[in-house]
XYZ file of C-alpha atoms in Angstrom:
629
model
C 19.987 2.241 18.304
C 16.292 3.030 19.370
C 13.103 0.826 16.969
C 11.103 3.216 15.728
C 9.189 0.211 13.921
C 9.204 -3.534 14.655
C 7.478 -5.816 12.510
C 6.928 -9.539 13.631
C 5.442 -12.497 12.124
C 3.509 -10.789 9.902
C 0.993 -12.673 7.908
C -1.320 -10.884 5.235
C -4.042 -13.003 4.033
C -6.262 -11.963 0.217
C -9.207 -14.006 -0.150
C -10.072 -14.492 -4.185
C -12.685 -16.228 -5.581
C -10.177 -19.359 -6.308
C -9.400 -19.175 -2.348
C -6.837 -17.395 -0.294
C -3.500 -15.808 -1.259
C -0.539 -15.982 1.351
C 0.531 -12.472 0.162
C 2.404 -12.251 3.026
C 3.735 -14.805 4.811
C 5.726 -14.415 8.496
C 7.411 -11.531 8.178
C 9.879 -10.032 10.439
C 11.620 -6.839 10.513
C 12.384 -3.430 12.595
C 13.220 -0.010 11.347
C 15.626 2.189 13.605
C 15.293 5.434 14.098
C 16.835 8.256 11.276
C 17.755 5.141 9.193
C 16.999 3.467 5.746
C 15.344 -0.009 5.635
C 15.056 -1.307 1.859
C 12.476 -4.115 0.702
C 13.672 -5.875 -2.013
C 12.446 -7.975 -4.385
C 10.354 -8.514 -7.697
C 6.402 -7.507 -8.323
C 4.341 -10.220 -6.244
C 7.153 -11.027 -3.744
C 4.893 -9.052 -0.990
C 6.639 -5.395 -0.668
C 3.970 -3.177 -1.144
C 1.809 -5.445 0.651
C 3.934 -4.787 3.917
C 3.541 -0.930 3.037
C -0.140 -0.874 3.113
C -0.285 -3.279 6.238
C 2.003 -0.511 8.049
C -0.455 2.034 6.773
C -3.460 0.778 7.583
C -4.320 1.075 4.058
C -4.917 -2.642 2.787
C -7.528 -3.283 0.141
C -10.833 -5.015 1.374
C -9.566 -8.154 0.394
C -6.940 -8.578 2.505
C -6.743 -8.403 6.198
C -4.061 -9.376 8.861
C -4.846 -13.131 10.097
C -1.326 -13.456 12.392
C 1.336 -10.629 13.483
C 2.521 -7.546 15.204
C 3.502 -3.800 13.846
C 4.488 -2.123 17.060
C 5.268 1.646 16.630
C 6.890 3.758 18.684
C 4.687 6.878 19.262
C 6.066 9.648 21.787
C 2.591 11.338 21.155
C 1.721 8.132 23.328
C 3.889 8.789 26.098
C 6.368 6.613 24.612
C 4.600 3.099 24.166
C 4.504 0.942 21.392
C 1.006 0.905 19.383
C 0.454 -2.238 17.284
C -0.764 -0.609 13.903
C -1.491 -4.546 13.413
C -4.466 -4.014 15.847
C -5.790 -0.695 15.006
C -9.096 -0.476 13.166
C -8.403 1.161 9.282
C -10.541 4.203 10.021
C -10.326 4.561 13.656
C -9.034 7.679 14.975
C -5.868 6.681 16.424
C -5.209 4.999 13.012
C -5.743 8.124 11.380
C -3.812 10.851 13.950
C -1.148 7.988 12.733
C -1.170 7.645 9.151
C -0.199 10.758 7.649
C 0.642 12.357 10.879
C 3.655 10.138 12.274
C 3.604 7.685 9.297
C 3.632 9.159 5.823
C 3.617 7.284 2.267
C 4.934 8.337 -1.681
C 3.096 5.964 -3.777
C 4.706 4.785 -6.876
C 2.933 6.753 -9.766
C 2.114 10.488 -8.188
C -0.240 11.054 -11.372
C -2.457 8.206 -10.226
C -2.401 9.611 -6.679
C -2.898 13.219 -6.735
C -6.282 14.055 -7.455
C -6.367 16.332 -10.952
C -9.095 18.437 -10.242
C -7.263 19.878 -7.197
C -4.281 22.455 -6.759
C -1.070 21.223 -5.301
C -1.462 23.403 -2.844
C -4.515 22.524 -1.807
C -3.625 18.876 -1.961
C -0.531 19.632 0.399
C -2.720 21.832 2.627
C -5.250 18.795 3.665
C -2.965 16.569 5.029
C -1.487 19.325 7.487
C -5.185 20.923 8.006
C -5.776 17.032 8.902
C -2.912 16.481 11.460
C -2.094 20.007 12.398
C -4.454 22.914 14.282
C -3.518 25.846 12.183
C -5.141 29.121 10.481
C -5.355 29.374 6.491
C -2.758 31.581 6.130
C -0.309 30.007 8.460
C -1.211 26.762 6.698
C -0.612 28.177 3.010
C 2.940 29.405 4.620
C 3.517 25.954 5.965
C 3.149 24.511 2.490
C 5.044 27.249 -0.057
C 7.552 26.662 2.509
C 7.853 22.503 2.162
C 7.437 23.325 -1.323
C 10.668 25.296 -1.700
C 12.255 22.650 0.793
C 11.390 20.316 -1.899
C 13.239 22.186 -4.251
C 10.550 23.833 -6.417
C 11.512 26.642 -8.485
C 8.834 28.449 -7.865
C 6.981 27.761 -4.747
C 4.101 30.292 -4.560
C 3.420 29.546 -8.385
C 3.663 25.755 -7.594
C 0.663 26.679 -5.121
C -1.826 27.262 -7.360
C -0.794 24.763 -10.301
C -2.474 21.157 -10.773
C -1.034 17.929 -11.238
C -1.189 17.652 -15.013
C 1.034 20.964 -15.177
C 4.029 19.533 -13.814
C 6.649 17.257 -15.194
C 7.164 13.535 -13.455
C 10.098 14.574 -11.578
C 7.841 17.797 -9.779
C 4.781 15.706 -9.428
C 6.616 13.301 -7.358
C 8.627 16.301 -5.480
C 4.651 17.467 -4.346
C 4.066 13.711 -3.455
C 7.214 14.583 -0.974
C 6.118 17.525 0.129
C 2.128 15.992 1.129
C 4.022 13.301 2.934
C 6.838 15.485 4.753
C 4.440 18.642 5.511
C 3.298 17.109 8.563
C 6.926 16.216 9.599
C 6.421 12.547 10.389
C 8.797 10.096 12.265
C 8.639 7.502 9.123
C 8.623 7.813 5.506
C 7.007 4.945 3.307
C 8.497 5.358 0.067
C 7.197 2.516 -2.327
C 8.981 2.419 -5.694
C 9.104 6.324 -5.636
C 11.823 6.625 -8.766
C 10.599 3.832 -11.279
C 8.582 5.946 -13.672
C 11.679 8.640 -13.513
C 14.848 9.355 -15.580
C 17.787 8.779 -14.534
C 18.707 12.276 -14.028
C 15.314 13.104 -11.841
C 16.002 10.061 -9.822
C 19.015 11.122 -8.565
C 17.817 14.491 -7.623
C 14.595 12.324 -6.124
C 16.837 10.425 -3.875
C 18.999 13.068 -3.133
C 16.135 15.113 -1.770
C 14.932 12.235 0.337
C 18.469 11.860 1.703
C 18.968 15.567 2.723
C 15.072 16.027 4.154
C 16.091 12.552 6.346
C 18.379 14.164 7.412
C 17.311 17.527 8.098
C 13.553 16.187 9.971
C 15.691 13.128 11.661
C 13.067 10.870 10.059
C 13.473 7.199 9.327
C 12.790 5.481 5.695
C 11.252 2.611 4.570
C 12.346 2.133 0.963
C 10.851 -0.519 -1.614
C 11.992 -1.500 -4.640
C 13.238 -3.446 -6.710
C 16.350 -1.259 -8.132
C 19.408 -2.798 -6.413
C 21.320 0.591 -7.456
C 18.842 2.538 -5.428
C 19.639 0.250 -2.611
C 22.667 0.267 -2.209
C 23.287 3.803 -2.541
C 20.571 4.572 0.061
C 20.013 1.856 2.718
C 21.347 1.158 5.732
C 19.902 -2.303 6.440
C 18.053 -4.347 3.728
C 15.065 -7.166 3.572
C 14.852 -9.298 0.679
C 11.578 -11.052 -0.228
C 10.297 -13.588 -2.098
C 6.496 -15.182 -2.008
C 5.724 -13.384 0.711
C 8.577 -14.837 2.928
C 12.071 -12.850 3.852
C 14.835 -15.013 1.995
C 17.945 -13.020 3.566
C 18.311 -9.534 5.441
C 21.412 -7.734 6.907
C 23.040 -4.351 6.747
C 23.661 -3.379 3.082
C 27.105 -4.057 3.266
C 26.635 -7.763 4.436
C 23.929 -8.030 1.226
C 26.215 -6.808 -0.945
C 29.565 -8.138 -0.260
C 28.414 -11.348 1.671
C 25.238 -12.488 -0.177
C 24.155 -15.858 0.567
C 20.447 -16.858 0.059
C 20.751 -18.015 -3.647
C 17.536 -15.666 -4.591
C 19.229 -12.884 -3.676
C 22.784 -13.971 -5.610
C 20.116 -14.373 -8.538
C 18.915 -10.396 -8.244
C 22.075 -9.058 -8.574
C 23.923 -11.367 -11.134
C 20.597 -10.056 -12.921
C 21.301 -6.321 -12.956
C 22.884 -4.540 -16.138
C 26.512 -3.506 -15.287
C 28.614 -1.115 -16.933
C 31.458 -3.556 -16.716
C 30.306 -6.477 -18.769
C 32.842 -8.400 -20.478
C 31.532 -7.702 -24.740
C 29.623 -11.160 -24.602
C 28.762 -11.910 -20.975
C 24.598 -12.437 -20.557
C 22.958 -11.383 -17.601
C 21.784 -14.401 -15.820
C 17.817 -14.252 -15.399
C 16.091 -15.799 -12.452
C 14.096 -17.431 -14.867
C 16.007 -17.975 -18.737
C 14.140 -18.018 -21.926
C 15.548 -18.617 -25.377
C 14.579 -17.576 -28.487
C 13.867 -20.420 -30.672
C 12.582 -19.185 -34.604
C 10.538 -21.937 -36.704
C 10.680 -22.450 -40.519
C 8.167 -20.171 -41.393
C 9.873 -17.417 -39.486
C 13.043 -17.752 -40.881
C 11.899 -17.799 -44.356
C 12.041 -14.373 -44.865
C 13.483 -12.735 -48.319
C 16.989 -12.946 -48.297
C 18.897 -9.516 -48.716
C 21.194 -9.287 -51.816
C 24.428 -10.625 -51.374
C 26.551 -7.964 -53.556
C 24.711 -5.542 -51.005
C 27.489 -3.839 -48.936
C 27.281 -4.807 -44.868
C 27.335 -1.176 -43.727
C 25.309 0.200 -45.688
C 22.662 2.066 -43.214
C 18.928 0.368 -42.846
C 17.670 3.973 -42.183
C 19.027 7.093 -42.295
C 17.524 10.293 -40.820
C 18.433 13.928 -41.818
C 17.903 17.132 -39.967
C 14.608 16.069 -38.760
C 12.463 19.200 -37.435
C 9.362 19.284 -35.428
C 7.637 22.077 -33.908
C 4.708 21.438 -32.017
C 1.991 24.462 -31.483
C 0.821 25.246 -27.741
C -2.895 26.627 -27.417
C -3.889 28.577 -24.922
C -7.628 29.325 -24.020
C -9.683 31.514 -24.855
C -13.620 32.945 -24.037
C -14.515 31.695 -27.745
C -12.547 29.319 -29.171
C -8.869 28.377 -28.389
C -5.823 30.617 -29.939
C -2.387 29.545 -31.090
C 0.380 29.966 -27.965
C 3.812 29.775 -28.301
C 5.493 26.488 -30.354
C 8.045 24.699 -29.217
C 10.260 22.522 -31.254
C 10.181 18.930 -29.790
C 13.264 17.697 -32.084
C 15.460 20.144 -33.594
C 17.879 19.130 -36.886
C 18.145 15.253 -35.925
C 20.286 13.159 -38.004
C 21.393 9.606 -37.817
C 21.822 6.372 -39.329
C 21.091 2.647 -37.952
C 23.519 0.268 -40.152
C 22.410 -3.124 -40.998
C 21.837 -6.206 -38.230
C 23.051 -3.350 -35.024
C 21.246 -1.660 -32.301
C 21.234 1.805 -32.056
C 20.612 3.464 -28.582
C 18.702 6.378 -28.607
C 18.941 7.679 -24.673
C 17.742 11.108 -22.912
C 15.394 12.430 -20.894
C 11.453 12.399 -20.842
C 10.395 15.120 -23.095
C 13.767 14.972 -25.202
C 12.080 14.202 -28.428
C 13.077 10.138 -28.643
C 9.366 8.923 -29.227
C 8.520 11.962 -31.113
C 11.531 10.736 -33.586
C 10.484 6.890 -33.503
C 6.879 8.427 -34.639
C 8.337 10.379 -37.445
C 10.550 7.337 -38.467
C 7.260 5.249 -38.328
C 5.056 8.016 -40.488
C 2.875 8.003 -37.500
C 3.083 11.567 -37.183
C 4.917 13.985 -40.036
C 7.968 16.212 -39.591
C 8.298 19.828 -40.377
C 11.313 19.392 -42.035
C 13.956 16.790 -42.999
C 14.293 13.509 -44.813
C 13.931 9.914 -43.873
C 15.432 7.233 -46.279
C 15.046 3.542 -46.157
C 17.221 0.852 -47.714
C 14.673 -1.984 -48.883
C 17.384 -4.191 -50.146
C 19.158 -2.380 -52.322
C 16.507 0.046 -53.208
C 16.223 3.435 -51.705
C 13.120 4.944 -50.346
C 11.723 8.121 -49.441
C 9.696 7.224 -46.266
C 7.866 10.905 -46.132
C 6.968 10.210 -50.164
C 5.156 7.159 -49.177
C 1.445 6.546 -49.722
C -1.251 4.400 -49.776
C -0.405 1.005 -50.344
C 3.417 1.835 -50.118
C 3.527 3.275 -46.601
C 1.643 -0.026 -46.093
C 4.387 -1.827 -47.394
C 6.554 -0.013 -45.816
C 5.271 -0.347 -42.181
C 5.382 -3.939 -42.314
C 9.435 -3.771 -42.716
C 9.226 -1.586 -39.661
C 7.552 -2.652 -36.289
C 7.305 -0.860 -32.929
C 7.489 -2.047 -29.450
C 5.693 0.097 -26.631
C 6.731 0.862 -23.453
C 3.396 0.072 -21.611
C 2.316 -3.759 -22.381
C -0.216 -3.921 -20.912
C -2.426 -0.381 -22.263
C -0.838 -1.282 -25.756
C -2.867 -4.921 -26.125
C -6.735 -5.059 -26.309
C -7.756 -6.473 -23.547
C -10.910 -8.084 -25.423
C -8.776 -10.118 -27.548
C -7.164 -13.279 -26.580
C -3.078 -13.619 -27.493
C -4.487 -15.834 -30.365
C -6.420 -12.947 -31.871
C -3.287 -10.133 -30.912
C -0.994 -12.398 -32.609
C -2.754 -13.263 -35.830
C -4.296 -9.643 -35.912
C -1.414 -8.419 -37.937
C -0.897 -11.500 -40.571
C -5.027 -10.946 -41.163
C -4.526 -7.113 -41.705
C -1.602 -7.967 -44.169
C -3.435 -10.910 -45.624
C -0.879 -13.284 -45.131
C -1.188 -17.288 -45.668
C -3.632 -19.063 -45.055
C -5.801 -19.791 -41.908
C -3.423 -22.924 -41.328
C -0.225 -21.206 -41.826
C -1.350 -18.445 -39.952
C -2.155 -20.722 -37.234
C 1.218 -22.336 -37.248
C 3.547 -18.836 -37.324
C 1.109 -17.661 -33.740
C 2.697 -20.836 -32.324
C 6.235 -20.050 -33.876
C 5.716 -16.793 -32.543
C 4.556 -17.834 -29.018
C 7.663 -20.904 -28.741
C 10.096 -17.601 -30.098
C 9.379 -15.503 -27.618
C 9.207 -18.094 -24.786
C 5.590 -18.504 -24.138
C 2.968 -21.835 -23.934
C 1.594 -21.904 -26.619
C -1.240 -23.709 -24.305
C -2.185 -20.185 -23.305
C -3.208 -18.581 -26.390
C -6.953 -18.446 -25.144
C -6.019 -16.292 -22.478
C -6.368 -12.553 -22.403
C -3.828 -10.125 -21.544
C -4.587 -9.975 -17.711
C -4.022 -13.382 -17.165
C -0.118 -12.367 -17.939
C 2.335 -10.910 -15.938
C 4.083 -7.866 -16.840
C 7.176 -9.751 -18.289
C 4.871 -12.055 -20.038
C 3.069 -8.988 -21.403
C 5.697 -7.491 -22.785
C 7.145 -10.839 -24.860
C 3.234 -11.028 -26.578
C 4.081 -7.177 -27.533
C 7.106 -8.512 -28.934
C 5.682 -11.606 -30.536
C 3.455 -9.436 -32.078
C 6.238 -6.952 -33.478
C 8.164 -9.850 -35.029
C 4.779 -11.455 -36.816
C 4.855 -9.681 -40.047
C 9.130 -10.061 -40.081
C 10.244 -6.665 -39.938
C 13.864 -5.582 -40.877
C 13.822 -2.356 -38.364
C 12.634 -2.978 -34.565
C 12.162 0.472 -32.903
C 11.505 -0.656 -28.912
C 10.455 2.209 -27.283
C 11.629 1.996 -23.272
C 10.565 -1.583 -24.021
C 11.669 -2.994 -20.109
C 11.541 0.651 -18.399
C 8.150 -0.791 -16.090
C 9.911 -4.267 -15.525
C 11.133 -5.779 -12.315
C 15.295 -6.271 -12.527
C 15.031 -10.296 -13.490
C 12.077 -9.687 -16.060
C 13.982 -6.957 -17.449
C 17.458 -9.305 -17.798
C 14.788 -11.977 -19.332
C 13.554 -9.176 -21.805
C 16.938 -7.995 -22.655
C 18.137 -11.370 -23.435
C 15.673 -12.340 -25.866
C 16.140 -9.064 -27.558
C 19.939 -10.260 -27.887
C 19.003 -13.635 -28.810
C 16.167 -12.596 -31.914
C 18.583 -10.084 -33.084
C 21.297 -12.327 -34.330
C 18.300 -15.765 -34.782
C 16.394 -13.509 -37.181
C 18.814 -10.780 -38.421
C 16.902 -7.590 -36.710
C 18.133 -4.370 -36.849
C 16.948 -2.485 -33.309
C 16.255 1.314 -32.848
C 16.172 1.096 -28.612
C 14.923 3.881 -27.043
C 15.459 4.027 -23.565
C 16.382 6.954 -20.414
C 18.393 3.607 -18.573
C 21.691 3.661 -19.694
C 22.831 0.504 -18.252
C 20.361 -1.150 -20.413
C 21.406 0.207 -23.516
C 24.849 -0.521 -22.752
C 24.160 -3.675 -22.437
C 22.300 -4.151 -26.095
C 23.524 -1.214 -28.425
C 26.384 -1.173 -30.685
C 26.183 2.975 -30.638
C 24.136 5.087 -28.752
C 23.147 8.768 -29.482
C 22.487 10.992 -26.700
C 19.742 13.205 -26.714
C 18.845 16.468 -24.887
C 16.065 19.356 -25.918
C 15.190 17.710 -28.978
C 18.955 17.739 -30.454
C 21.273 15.368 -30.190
C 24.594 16.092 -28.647
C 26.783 13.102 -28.569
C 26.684 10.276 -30.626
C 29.826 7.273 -30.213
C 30.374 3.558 -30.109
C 28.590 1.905 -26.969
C 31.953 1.450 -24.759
C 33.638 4.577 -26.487
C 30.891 6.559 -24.873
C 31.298 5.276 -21.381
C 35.210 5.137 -21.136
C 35.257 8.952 -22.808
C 32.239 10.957 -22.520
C 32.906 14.394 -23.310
C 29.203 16.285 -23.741
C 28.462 17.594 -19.378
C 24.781 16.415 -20.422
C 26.300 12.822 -21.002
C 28.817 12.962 -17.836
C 25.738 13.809 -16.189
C 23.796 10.999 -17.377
C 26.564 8.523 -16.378
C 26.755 10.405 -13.115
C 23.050 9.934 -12.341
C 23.358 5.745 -12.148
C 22.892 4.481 -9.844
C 25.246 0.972 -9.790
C 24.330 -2.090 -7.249
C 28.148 -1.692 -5.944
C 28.804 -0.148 -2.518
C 31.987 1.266 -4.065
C 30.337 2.883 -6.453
C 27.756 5.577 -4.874
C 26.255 8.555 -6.810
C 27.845 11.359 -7.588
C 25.001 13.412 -7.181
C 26.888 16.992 -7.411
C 27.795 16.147 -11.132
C 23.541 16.708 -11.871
C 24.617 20.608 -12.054
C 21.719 21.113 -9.132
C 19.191 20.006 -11.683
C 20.093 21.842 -14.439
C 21.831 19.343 -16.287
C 19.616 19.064 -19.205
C 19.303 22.895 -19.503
C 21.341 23.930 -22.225
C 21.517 27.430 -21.348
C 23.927 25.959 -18.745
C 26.293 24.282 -20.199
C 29.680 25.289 -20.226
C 31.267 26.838 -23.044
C 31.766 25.370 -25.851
C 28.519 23.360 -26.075
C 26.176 26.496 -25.290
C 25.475 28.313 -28.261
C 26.284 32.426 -27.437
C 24.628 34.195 -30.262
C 27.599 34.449 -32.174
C 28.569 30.444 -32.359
C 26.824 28.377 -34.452
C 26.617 24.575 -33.081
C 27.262 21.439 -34.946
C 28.284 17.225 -34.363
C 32.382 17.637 -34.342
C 34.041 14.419 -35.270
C 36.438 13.704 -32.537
C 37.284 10.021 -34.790
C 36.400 6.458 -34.281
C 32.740 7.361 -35.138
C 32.612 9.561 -31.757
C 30.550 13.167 -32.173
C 29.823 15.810 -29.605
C 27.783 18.559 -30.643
C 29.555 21.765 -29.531
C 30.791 25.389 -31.598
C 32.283 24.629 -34.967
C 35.147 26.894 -34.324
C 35.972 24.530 -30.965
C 39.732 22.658 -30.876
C 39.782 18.716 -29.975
C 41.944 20.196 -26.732
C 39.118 22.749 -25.631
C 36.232 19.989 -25.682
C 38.594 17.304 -23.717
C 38.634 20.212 -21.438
């Protein structure tokens, strides 16, 4: 088959102040035409590096000291260009980029400019690479737009970024990069900030538009599911270097480089034996110190299953305001979570799982008394004792928030980057005024030792960390004041596959060390399989399946959750997507649903116990037969 790319010994070079960084280091590869090419590996292993270098887009930096990216350009009469020898700004770099080499960039919020219309956005890379009129040109884009599977294309025109949801914004990424109809796509990481669901459709889209322009891909990432249910050949990396590459069959049925055998024993897999561990590149163990473990014991008489917390038709509306020539006025409300009740027993995990914009954070909020519902009850068990969480004031919702900690989702925004780990660990034990300047001293280290860190780096500042490192400070810092409840909000969703099975591990291993009881909010269902005893589904601010961990995956009965399951993708050839099950997007629409989980006017909705502590919401009136329907 034809190159339409060929990459040899390609050597990136960043000059630091400390001295120069091999960021990539002899790199070979090609790309055939109308096929898939994955990069693989974890953040720092060179992938993106390789993207801007076949771009032309590399920071100032970094330049190309050794190497060759030949292109085949039939704008050229059919020679090769070397991209590798092409000035950044020159104008055969530039008819090139964007023209017969387009990119999607990781975040689309970070790359589309917010002051500008989609449309507009769209229309300057073909005004750029294309001799056409205005109107022509606004037909050209409406008409990628709606290829791109918009809803509304001609209102899409006119909207900005910051209108649209993550899975649209990155659809308008697609269409800027497509509307010029180039012979390669550069897709770096274009589905790690997505759901599940939205990253099907997102890779579904790609697949269908490759196939309808007859473009080739270059894919990077570091999801081994995305891999191997798109590639055709694949290019591992580590350090800069290539550690293994071959078709994706050979990588996935005749691995041999033991970095790559170390990715995928690393990956979350719905068929994990009840205590198997993922392996981690890297292992770290959780190891708790006297002072952590003293923590007040619970009463003994007190009954094991007796729920921690227990939440009861939990309402929250919030109000939309729309502007107006003096001073704003009150839109439409929405309700973000709609009669939400659950309880989390004793020493388990609960999964909390949906989409972006189902209502999960706005719950963990509530439970947290960071923000205050419009209805509904929240009761906690402090050993023995039952309290009203929405009663609580003053010094007793202080109390109270130190027996319940939170985890974010972003390390890295969530830690002051003026204060050293010292300072973000002891923070917390100062604000609490606990021990003394000693014994605070000693439980940083405790903490630092727990969650697998030197504690030779407490001087250091959070950007001295990587994002793995990051994220076990955020949960050193959780675990200072010894909380009963840990609510980890999409806790590894930004991690690289090894980090994440590093993360997840420690998770497992302070759970049972220091008794927690987890709350783990996540859109990944693989991961929550992998650390909840239950999970709850939820969809439109309701939830509408709730079940045992493995009882949920062997018998899913809710379309939203069959769609959720559908929408994973697994690192297992056998396995590929079943991308039809998505209901064409409209999954989480529950307008759509089949009969009898869509409420008619008449039917009033409710959790139906179908036994062994499995729910589906669906009409009260509905027979056990008619939901195993």
């Amino acid at each position: 088959m034809a190159t339409l790319l060929r990459v040899r010994n390609l050597k990136v070079e960043i000059r630091v102040s400390d001295g120069v960084i091999k960021a990539v280091d002899g790199v070979s590869f090609r790309i055939p035409e109308g096929k898939t090419v994955a990069i693989v590996g974890e953040s720092g292993s060179g992938k993106s590096v390789c993207a801007q270098a076949i771009m032309g887009i590399l920071p100032s930096v970094a330049a190309i000291s050794e190497g060759e990216i030949l292109f085949y350009d039939p704008e050229k009469r059919g020679a090769f260009v070397d991209i590798a020898r092409l000035p950044a700004q020159s104008p055969e770099m530039r008819a090139i980029r964007g023209g017969r080499i387009s990119i999607i960039f990781q975040e689309p919020m970070t790359a589309l400019s917010p002051v500008h219309t989609v449309g507009d956005q769209i229309g300057e890379a073909l005004h750029l690479h294309r001799q056409v009129t205005g109107r022509a040109g606004r037909e050209l884009v409406i008409d990628m737009l709606r290829m791109v599977g918009f809803p509304d294309p001609v209102k899409a025109y006119k909207t900005y970024p910051f209108e649209l949801s993550g899975g649209l914004r990155q659809r308008a990424m697609i269409s800027m990069a497509l509307v010029c109809r180039p012979a390669l796509l550069v897709a770096d990481e274009p589905t790690t900030a997505l759901d599940v669901t939205i990253q099907g459709q997102i890779l579904k889209l790609i697949q269908d538009l490759q196939k309808e322009l007859g473009m080739a891909v270059l894919m990077i990432t570091h999801d081994l599911g995305v891999v191997a249910n798109m590639a055709d050949e694949v290019v591992v990396m580590y350090h800069g270097r290539v550690m293994e590459r071959g078709t994706v069959e050979d990588i996935f049925t005749n691995a041999s480089h033991p970095y790559l055998l170390a990715l995928l024993r690393a990956v979350p897999r719905f068929n994990l034996e009840p205590n198997e561990r993922l392996v981690p590149i890297r292992e770290i163990r959780a190891e708790a110190g006297s002072l952590l473990k003293a923590k007040e014991p619970w009463p003994a008489h007190l009954e094991r299953r007796r729920p921690l917390l227990r939440v009861e038709h939990l309402t929250k509306r919030y109000q939309e305001r729309k502007a107006r020539l003096f001073g704003g006025g009150k839109g439409q409300g929405f309700l973000a979570v709609d009669d939400v009740s659950f309880d989390i027993r004793r020493g388990e995990c609960l999964g909390l799982v949906g989409e972006s914009g189902c209502g999960k954070t706005t719950t963990s909020k509530m439970i947290m008394r960071a923000i205050s519902p419009d209805e509904g009850a929240i009761t906690f068990n402090d050993r023995g004792k039952d309290v009203d969480v929405l009663a609580l004031k003053d010094d007793d919702l202080f109390a109270y928030r130190r027996k319940v900690q939170f985890v974010f989702q972003d390390p890295f925004s969530s830690l002051n980057p003026r204060m050293t780990v010292s300072d973000i660990l002891t923070e917390p034990l100062l604000i609490h005024q606990i021990g003394t300047q000693a014994e605070r001293f000693e439980r940083v280290r405790e903490l630092m030792t727990l969650v697998g860190l030197d504690v030779r780096h407490l001087r250091r500042y959070p950007h001295s960390f990587s994002g793995g490192q990051r994220q076990r400070i955020g949960i050193a810092r959780a675990l200072a004041l010894q909380p009963d409840l840990l609510i980890c909000d999409e806790p590894v969703s930004a991690l690289d596959v090894s980090i994440q099975a590093q993360v997840l591990n420690l998770l497992k291993d302070l759970q049972s060390e220091l008794s927690l009881t987890y709350l783990f909010i996540s859109h990944n269902l693989a991961v929550v399989y992998y650390l909840a005893d239950r999970i709850a589904v939820m969809c439109a601010g309701r939830l509408v399946e709730v079940a045992p961990a493995r009882k949920l995956f062997s018998d899913a009965v809710h379309p939203y959750t069959r769609a959720l399951l559908a929408a994973v993708p697994k690192p297992e050839l056998e396995s590929k997507l079943d991308l039809t099950a998505l209901m064409a997007g409209k999954a989480s629409i529950p307008s759509e649903w089949p009969r009898p989980y869509t409420v008619d006017g008449a039917t009033r909705l409710g959790l139906i116990d179908l036994g062994e502590g499995h729910f589906v919401r669906a009409a009260e009136q509905a027979d056990l037969r008619e939901l195993r329907a």
